[in-house]
XYZ file of C-alpha atoms in Angstrom:
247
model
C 117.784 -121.814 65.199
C 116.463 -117.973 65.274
C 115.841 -116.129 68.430
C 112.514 -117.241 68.802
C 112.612 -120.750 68.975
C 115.615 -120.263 71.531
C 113.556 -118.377 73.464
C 110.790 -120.928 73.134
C 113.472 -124.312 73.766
C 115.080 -122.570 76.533
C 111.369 -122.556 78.695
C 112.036 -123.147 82.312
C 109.272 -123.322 85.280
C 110.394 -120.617 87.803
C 109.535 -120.981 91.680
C 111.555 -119.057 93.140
C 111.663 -114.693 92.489
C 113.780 -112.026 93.059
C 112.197 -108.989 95.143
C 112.293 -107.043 92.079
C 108.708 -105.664 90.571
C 107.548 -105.765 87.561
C 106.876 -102.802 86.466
C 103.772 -101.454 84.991
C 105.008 -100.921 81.534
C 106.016 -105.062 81.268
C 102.865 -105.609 82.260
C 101.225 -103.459 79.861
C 103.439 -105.330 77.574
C 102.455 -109.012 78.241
C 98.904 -108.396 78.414
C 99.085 -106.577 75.271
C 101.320 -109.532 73.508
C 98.366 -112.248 74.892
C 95.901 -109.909 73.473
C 97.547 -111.031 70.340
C 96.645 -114.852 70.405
C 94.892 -116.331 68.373
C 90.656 -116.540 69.380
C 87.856 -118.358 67.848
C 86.291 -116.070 65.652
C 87.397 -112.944 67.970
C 85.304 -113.951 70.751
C 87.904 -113.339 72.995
C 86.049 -114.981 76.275
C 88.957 -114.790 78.895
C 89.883 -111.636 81.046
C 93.176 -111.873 83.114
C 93.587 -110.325 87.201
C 96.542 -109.236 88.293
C 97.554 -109.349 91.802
C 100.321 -107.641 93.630
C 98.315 -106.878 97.012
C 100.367 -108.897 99.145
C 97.318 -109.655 101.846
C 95.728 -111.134 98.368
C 98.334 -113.226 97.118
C 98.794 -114.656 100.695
C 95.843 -115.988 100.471
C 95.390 -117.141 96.892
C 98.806 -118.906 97.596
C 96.996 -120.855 100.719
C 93.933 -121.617 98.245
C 96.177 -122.929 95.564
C 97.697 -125.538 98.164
C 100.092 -123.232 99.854
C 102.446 -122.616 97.079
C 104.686 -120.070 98.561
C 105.943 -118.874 95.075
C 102.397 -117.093 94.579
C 102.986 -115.290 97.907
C 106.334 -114.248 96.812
C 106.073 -113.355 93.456
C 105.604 -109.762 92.139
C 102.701 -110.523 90.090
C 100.287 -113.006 90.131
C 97.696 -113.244 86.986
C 94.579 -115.586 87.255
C 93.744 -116.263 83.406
C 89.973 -116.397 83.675
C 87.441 -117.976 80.858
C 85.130 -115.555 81.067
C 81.725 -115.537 78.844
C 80.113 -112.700 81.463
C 80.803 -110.107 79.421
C 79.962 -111.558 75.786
C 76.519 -112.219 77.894
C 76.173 -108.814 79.071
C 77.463 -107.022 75.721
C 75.356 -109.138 73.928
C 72.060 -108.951 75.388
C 70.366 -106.112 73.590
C 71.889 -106.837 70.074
C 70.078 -110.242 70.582
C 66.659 -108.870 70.946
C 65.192 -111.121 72.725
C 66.583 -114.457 70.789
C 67.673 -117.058 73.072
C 71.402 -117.174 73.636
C 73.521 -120.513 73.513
C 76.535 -118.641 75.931
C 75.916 -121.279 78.481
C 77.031 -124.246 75.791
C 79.579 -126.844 76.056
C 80.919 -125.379 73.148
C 81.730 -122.010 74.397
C 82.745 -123.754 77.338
C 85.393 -124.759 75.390
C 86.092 -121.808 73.414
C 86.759 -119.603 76.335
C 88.844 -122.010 78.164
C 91.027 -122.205 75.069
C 91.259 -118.702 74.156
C 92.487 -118.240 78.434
C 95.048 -121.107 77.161
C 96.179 -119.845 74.375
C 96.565 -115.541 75.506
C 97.793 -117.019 78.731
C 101.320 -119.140 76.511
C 101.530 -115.528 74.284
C 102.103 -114.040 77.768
C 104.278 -116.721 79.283
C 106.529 -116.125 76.473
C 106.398 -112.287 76.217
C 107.382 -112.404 79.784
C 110.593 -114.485 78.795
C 111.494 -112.379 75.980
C 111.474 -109.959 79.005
C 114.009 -111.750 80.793
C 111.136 -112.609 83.489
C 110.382 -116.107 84.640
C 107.180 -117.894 85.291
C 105.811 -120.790 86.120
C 101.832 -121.499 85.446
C 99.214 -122.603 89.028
C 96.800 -124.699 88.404
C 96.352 -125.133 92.237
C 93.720 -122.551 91.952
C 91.433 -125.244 91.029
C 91.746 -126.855 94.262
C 89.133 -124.562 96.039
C 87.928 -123.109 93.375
C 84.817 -121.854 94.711
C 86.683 -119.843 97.589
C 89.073 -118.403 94.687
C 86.009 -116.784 92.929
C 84.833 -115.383 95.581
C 87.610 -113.927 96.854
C 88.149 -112.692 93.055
C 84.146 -111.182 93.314
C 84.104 -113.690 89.229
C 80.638 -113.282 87.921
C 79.004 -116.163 86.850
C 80.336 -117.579 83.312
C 83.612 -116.530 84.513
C 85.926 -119.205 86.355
C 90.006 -119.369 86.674
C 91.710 -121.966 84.476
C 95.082 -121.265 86.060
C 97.431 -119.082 87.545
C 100.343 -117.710 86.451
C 103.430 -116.395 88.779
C 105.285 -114.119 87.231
C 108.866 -112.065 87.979
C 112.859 -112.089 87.798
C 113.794 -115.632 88.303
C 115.760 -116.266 91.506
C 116.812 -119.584 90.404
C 118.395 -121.540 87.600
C 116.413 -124.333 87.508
C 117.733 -127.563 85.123
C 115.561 -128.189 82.444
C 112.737 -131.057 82.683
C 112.917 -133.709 79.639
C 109.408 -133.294 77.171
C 108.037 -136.700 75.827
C 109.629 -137.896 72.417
C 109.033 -135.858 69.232
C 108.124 -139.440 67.876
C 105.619 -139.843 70.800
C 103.657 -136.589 70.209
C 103.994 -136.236 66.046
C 101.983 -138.061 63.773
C 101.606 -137.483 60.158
C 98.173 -138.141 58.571
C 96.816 -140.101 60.866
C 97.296 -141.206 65.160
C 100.000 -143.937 64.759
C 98.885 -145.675 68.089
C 101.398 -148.009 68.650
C 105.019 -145.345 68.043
C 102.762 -143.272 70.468
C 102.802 -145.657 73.010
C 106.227 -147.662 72.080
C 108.436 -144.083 72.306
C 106.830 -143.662 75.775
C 109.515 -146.478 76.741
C 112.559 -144.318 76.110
C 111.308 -141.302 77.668
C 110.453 -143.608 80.864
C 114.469 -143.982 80.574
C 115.510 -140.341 80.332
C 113.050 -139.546 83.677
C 114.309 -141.658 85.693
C 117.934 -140.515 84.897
C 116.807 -136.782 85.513
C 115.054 -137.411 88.629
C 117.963 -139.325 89.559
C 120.306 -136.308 89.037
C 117.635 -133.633 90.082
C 116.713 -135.652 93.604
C 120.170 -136.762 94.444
C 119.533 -140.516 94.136
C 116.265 -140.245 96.301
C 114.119 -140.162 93.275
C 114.043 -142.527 90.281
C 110.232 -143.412 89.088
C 109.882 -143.469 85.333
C 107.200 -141.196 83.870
C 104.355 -144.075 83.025
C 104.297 -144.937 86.822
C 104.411 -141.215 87.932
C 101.461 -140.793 85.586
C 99.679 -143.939 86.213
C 99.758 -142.602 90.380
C 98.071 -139.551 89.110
C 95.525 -141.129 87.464
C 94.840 -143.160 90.642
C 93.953 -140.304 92.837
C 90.867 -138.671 92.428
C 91.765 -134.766 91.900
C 89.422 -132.068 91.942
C 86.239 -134.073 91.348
C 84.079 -130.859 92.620
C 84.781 -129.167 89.170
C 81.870 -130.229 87.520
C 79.139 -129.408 90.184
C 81.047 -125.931 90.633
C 81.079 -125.141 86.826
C 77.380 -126.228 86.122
C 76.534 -123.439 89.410
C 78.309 -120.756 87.562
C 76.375 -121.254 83.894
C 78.519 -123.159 82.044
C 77.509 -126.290 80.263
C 74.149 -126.244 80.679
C 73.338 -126.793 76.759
């Protein structure tokens, strides 16, 4: 195993920071290594925000369900889709053809170019010997979030992302079967499902260990309560108001 893949097996969620910033030059650094991702056909639709005002964080972290690890953390970025400025940029080249910006499509584009510039910086920031942990509790009032951001429309935040030296050694949380997740030429539904039982096994063992004994649902169950509870429903209204999807 090279020093890369270490890097990338050794991934731990961090909650919990030391009071040390991170300076401007890491920062420089990360953004510059998620520059680096890959993008569909250089579009690049995402911008990032950092924010270290303290008055700003506080209240991002109340937004994104009073998380107090975006209060505390040195950094917080808000990866952003963001098809604003291919609008603007593009709006005298087009001369005066219609513009498809607002489609499902690059709906999808810009969310996944966020995605992917957003992991390149997660694991910059690791090389780094930082830790972070990604928020996607920004989505819970999503609305109040962009407006405390001043987002344009096509522009809304996919996720947060807390970011400094890790105050905590956290254990390691178990990933679903390689067996589960890899298929070769084709979706083999039934190992899918079938390697789903072990895993069920080795979650409730590590929330048995993690919680003490308090805690010992297996994965399927955990999941099948999430599925139960209507999250977020206001999504769709809230991205059809700010351009997307309309085509």
């Amino acid at each position: 195993m090279n020093d890369t893949l270490s890097l990338l097996m050794n991934h731990r969620s961090i909650r919990k920071y030391k009071n040390t910033p991170v300076t401007d030059e890491q920062l420089q650094a990360i953004i510059s290594a998620a520059q680096m991702a890959s993008t569909s056909s250089n579009v690049q639709a995402y911008s990032v925000i950092a924010v270290t005002e303290p008055e700003l964080k506080k209240e991002l972290a109340e937004l994104a369900g009073n998380q107090a690890y975006v209060r505390e953390c040195p950094v917080f970025l808000v990866w952003c889709a963001d098809l604003y400025r291919l609008q603007q940029v593009t709006a005298e080249p087009l001369q005066g053809r219609a513009s498809y910006a607002d489609t499902t499509e690059n709906f999808i584009v810009a969310t996944v170019d966020a995605a992917l510039a957003a992991q390149n910086a997660a694991i910059a920031a690791e090389s780094l010997g930082l830790g972070i942990v990604y928020i996607g509790g920004v989505r819970n009032r999503i609305a109040e979030v962009s407006k405390l951001l001043g987002l344009p429309e096509l522009v809304y935040p996919v996720f947060g992302m807390c970011v400094g030296v890790a105050d905590q050694e956290p254990g390691q949380r178990p990933r679903l079967p390689l067996e589960s997740v890899l298929h070769l030429n084709g979706y083999a539904k039934v190992q899918s499902v079938e390697a789903v039982k072990a895993y069920d096994d080795v979650m409730q063992a590590y929330l048995l260990e993690r919680t003490g004994g308090k805690k010992d649902t297996p994965w399927s169950h955990v999941m099948a309560d999430r599925l139960a509870e209507p999250i977020r429903l206001h999504m769709k209204v809230f991205l059809e108001d700010k351009g997307f999807m309309r085509k």
